[in-house]
């Protein structure tokens, strides 16, 4: 049974600790807890609890099941998409050499540069550096060309990284097709961060089918345990990545960089069931729910003087539907930041998102329980009298 912020007992388990539960009007973000695995996933995790199992074996079998479901040669469950990036970077540097696997993050004697478009620097590229790789930018801030990639590839290039954002395509970035073509002509592997590319479903595995060696998928976006992620790739890439992992550290007694990035067996089973559910669920219903809940908030806020509500009707990627709120400070006396702060101060706190440099709030319903859309709409409306 799940309850929402309007029910008695909601969040008590946190309150007992003196911590304050919140209503999540942002979406699947790590700082708020990422996702709430549905009953199906939680039940599978509970069943996994009954027996112990050698984790290298479970990783193999779970990976094979995920690969078959997603139409890629191989897959591996990691401690978040972030760890998938770290293990992939370790794999392209150390390969299958146990000495090198144990030497990381000291990359002496290895190819240790990962190329990334200047235009594509992003929040999570840090995960690529953790195993000792150095990020080397190519291309101009305004545009990236094929020739620039070609010229950037050198004797120390371990891989080319690509950040996939199909919900807001960048026409001035070098395309993945071109990236793959150039990298392959030099025999250099291509890594793709496709963490948020979980819809349309074909995106899950598509970049590998296009010729990339690796793509990661964040489990937080599909109702798996938030601390897991998926590495999808070629057989060679994934088997090499597995050698860097915590399971191989213990199972093979080779002390790879992945040791602190542990995944438990319950999570592994949960991650398999979650992706199976995601690939077979009715996404029209999912999207209709998101649209309905977003619509309810929009309706509640329409007509408030000084507040502009715009529906967001994107369905690609992990943020389906939603709304944007802008405030005329002369009329309302409040900026977007003021509204965010006021909503956090209420009981229960409502968390909304305003990115640095933007003067509007975006709201997504992914993290809301049924009924919380009314609470969120009412709470925002109440700020304006
Ligand atoms: C969330 C996210 C990650 C990190 O995934 P975790 O599973 O939280 O480690 C990486 N890249 C992108 C694009 C993401 O959205």
mmCIF file of N, CA, C and O in Angstrom, residues 172-213:
data_model
loop_
_atom_site.group_PDB
_atom_site.id
_atom_site.type_symbol
_atom_site.label_atom_id
_atom_site.label_comp_id
_atom_site.label_asym_id
_atom_site.label_seq_id
_atom_site.Cartn_x
_atom_site.Cartn_y
_atom_site.Cartn_z
ATOM 1 N N UNK A 172 24.164 21.877 -33.272
ATOM 2 C CA UNK A 172 25.548 22.311 -33.462
ATOM 3 C C UNK A 172 26.578 21.375 -32.834
ATOM 4 O O UNK A 172 27.779 21.590 -32.956
ATOM 5 N N UNK A 173 26.087 20.354 -32.176
ATOM 6 C CA UNK A 173 27.014 19.339 -31.651
ATOM 7 C C UNK A 173 27.301 18.352 -32.774
ATOM 8 O O UNK A 173 26.518 18.218 -33.716
ATOM 9 N N UNK A 174 28.435 17.679 -32.680
ATOM 10 C CA UNK A 174 28.707 16.606 -33.634
ATOM 11 C C UNK A 174 27.745 15.466 -33.314
ATOM 12 O O UNK A 174 27.575 15.100 -32.154
ATOM 13 N N UNK A 175 27.116 14.911 -34.351
ATOM 14 C CA UNK A 175 26.109 13.878 -34.113
ATOM 15 C C UNK A 175 26.768 12.589 -33.640
ATOM 16 O O UNK A 175 27.971 12.388 -33.812
ATOM 17 N N UNK A 176 25.966 11.733 -33.069
ATOM 18 C CA UNK A 176 26.493 10.431 -32.640
ATOM 19 C C UNK A 176 26.944 9.619 -33.852
ATOM 20 O O UNK A 176 27.986 8.959 -33.806
ATOM 21 N N UNK A 177 26.177 9.689 -34.935
ATOM 22 C CA UNK A 177 26.559 8.954 -36.155
ATOM 23 C C UNK A 177 27.971 9.337 -36.591
ATOM 24 O O UNK A 177 28.803 8.478 -36.849
ATOM 25 N N UNK A 178 28.213 10.662 -36.662
ATOM 26 C CA UNK A 178 29.528 11.132 -37.096
ATOM 27 C C UNK A 178 30.597 10.760 -36.072
ATOM 28 O O UNK A 178 31.717 10.379 -36.430
ATOM 29 N N UNK A 179 30.247 10.862 -34.807
ATOM 30 C CA UNK A 179 31.195 10.509 -33.737
ATOM 31 C C UNK A 179 31.627 9.055 -33.886
ATOM 32 O O UNK A 179 32.824 8.727 -33.815
ATOM 33 N N UNK A 180 30.645 8.187 -34.105
ATOM 34 C CA UNK A 180 30.946 6.761 -34.237
ATOM 35 C C UNK A 180 31.809 6.514 -35.473
ATOM 36 O O UNK A 180 32.801 5.784 -35.415
ATOM 37 N N UNK A 181 31.453 7.165 -36.559
ATOM 38 C CA UNK A 181 32.190 6.934 -37.808
ATOM 39 C C UNK A 181 33.667 7.310 -37.664
ATOM 40 O O UNK A 181 34.559 6.531 -38.015
ATOM 41 N N UNK A 182 33.899 8.506 -37.106
ATOM 42 C CA UNK A 182 35.288 8.973 -36.962
ATOM 43 C C UNK A 182 36.042 8.115 -35.944
ATOM 44 O O UNK A 182 37.168 7.663 -36.191
ATOM 45 N N UNK A 183 35.406 7.873 -34.796
ATOM 46 C CA UNK A 183 36.084 7.096 -33.742
ATOM 47 C C UNK A 183 36.433 5.702 -34.253
ATOM 48 O O UNK A 183 37.546 5.214 -34.050
ATOM 49 N N UNK A 184 35.494 5.093 -34.948
ATOM 50 C CA UNK A 184 35.725 3.729 -35.452
ATOM 51 C C UNK A 184 36.868 3.699 -36.466
ATOM 52 O O UNK A 184 37.624 2.726 -36.520
ATOM 53 N N UNK A 185 36.969 4.762 -37.261
ATOM 54 C CA UNK A 185 38.040 4.780 -38.262
ATOM 55 C C UNK A 185 39.412 4.819 -37.591
ATOM 56 O O UNK A 185 40.416 4.477 -38.191
ATOM 57 N N UNK A 186 39.443 5.209 -36.317
ATOM 58 C CA UNK A 186 40.698 5.195 -35.553
ATOM 59 C C UNK A 186 40.746 4.017 -34.579
ATOM 60 O O UNK A 186 41.676 3.921 -33.776
ATOM 61 N N UNK A 187 39.730 3.190 -34.596
ATOM 62 C CA UNK A 187 39.686 2.056 -33.663
ATOM 63 C C UNK A 187 39.483 2.469 -32.209
ATOM 64 O O UNK A 187 39.893 1.776 -31.285
ATOM 65 N N UNK A 188 38.829 3.624 -32.004
ATOM 66 C CA UNK A 188 38.618 4.137 -30.643
ATOM 67 C C UNK A 188 37.172 3.859 -30.214
ATOM 68 O O UNK A 188 36.238 4.130 -30.968
ATOM 69 N N UNK A 189 36.975 3.350 -28.992
ATOM 70 C CA UNK A 189 35.607 3.081 -28.537
ATOM 71 C C UNK A 189 34.791 4.347 -28.264
ATOM 72 O O UNK A 189 35.354 5.396 -27.938
ATOM 73 N N UNK A 190 33.477 4.222 -28.393
ATOM 74 C CA UNK A 190 32.557 5.337 -28.141
ATOM 75 C C UNK A 190 31.677 4.992 -26.940
ATOM 76 O O UNK A 190 31.072 3.915 -26.891
ATOM 77 N N UNK A 191 31.642 5.913 -25.986
ATOM 78 C CA UNK A 191 30.792 5.763 -24.803
ATOM 79 C C UNK A 191 29.640 6.760 -24.914
ATOM 80 O O UNK A 191 29.867 7.903 -25.292
ATOM 81 N N UNK A 192 28.443 6.320 -24.566
ATOM 82 C CA UNK A 192 27.288 7.224 -24.645
ATOM 83 C C UNK A 192 26.599 7.303 -23.285
ATOM 84 O O UNK A 192 26.225 6.274 -22.713
ATOM 85 N N UNK A 193 26.448 8.510 -22.777
ATOM 86 C CA UNK A 193 25.589 8.697 -21.613
ATOM 87 C C UNK A 193 24.176 8.895 -22.136
ATOM 88 O O UNK A 193 23.838 9.946 -22.686
ATOM 89 N N UNK A 194 23.377 7.840 -21.970
ATOM 90 C CA UNK A 194 21.977 7.897 -22.383
ATOM 91 C C UNK A 194 21.112 7.659 -21.154
ATOM 92 O O UNK A 194 20.032 7.080 -21.235
ATOM 93 N N UNK A 195 21.602 8.135 -20.015
ATOM 94 C CA UNK A 195 20.948 7.840 -18.735
ATOM 95 C C UNK A 195 19.465 8.196 -18.756
ATOM 96 O O UNK A 195 18.635 7.450 -18.241
ATOM 97 N N UNK A 196 19.146 9.343 -19.359
ATOM 98 C CA UNK A 196 17.758 9.794 -19.323
ATOM 99 C C UNK A 196 16.952 9.415 -20.555
ATOM 100 O O UNK A 196 15.784 9.775 -20.682
ATOM 101 N N UNK A 197 17.560 8.658 -21.453
ATOM 102 C CA UNK A 197 16.881 8.338 -22.729
ATOM 103 C C UNK A 197 16.090 7.039 -22.583
ATOM 104 O O UNK A 197 16.400 6.026 -23.199
ATOM 105 N N UNK A 198 15.066 7.099 -21.755
ATOM 106 C CA UNK A 198 14.359 5.864 -21.428
ATOM 107 C C UNK A 198 13.008 5.761 -22.139
ATOM 108 O O UNK A 198 12.284 4.788 -21.975
ATOM 109 N N UNK A 199 12.700 6.774 -22.937
ATOM 110 C CA UNK A 199 11.477 6.746 -23.734
ATOM 111 C C UNK A 199 11.649 7.674 -24.919
ATOM 112 O O UNK A 199 12.151 8.773 -24.746
ATOM 113 N N UNK A 200 11.259 7.291 -26.141
ATOM 114 C CA UNK A 200 10.675 5.995 -26.506
ATOM 115 C C UNK A 200 11.593 4.809 -26.177
ATOM 116 O O UNK A 200 12.811 4.950 -26.118
ATOM 117 N N UNK A 201 10.963 3.671 -25.994
ATOM 118 C CA UNK A 201 11.666 2.489 -25.496
ATOM 119 C C UNK A 201 12.843 2.077 -26.366
ATOM 120 O O UNK A 201 13.829 1.549 -25.878
ATOM 121 N N UNK A 202 12.718 2.340 -27.658
ATOM 122 C CA UNK A 202 13.780 1.960 -28.589
ATOM 123 C C UNK A 202 15.118 2.597 -28.209
ATOM 124 O O UNK A 202 16.175 2.065 -28.530
ATOM 125 N N UNK A 203 15.075 3.731 -27.494
ATOM 126 C CA UNK A 203 16.330 4.401 -27.106
ATOM 127 C C UNK A 203 17.167 3.539 -26.164
ATOM 128 O O UNK A 203 18.376 3.727 -26.074
ATOM 129 N N UNK A 204 16.511 2.638 -25.454
ATOM 130 C CA UNK A 204 17.236 1.794 -24.500
ATOM 131 C C UNK A 204 17.955 0.701 -25.296
ATOM 132 O O UNK A 204 17.368 -0.317 -25.628
ATOM 133 N N UNK A 205 19.191 0.956 -25.621
ATOM 134 C CA UNK A 205 19.990 0.018 -26.425
ATOM 135 C C UNK A 205 20.273 0.535 -27.820
ATOM 136 O O UNK A 205 21.172 0.057 -28.508
ATOM 137 N N UNK A 206 19.529 1.562 -28.243
ATOM 138 C CA UNK A 206 19.650 2.059 -29.617
ATOM 139 C C UNK A 206 21.062 2.534 -29.966
ATOM 140 O O UNK A 206 21.557 2.285 -31.068
ATOM 141 N N UNK A 207 21.694 3.206 -29.022
ATOM 142 C CA UNK A 207 23.005 3.805 -29.323
ATOM 143 C C UNK A 207 24.060 2.714 -29.514
ATOM 144 O O UNK A 207 24.980 2.868 -30.307
ATOM 145 N N UNK A 208 23.883 1.621 -28.795
ATOM 146 C CA UNK A 208 24.779 0.465 -28.986
ATOM 147 C C UNK A 208 24.483 -0.177 -30.344
ATOM 148 O O UNK A 208 25.395 -0.521 -31.087
ATOM 149 N N UNK A 209 23.216 -0.285 -30.668
ATOM 150 C CA UNK A 209 22.860 -0.846 -31.977
ATOM 151 C C UNK A 209 23.357 0.056 -33.112
ATOM 152 O O UNK A 209 23.642 -0.407 -34.215
ATOM 153 N N UNK A 210 23.493 1.340 -32.836
ATOM 154 C CA UNK A 210 24.028 2.257 -33.856
ATOM 155 C C UNK A 210 25.536 2.097 -34.032
ATOM 156 O O UNK A 210 26.100 2.628 -34.995
ATOM 157 N N UNK A 211 26.180 1.451 -33.058
ATOM 158 C CA UNK A 211 27.621 1.245 -33.196
ATOM 159 C C UNK A 211 28.464 1.742 -32.035
ATOM 160 O O UNK A 211 29.684 1.562 -32.031
ATOM 161 N N UNK A 212 27.821 2.380 -31.044
ATOM 162 C CA UNK A 212 28.584 2.760 -29.845
ATOM 163 C C UNK A 212 28.962 1.486 -29.095
ATOM 164 O O UNK A 212 28.303 0.447 -29.238
ATOM 165 N N UNK A 213 30.025 1.569 -28.303
ATOM 166 C CA UNK A 213 30.459 0.400 -27.553
ATOM 167 C C UNK A 213 29.716 0.255 -26.237
ATOM 168 O O UNK A 213 29.653 -0.825 -25.664
#
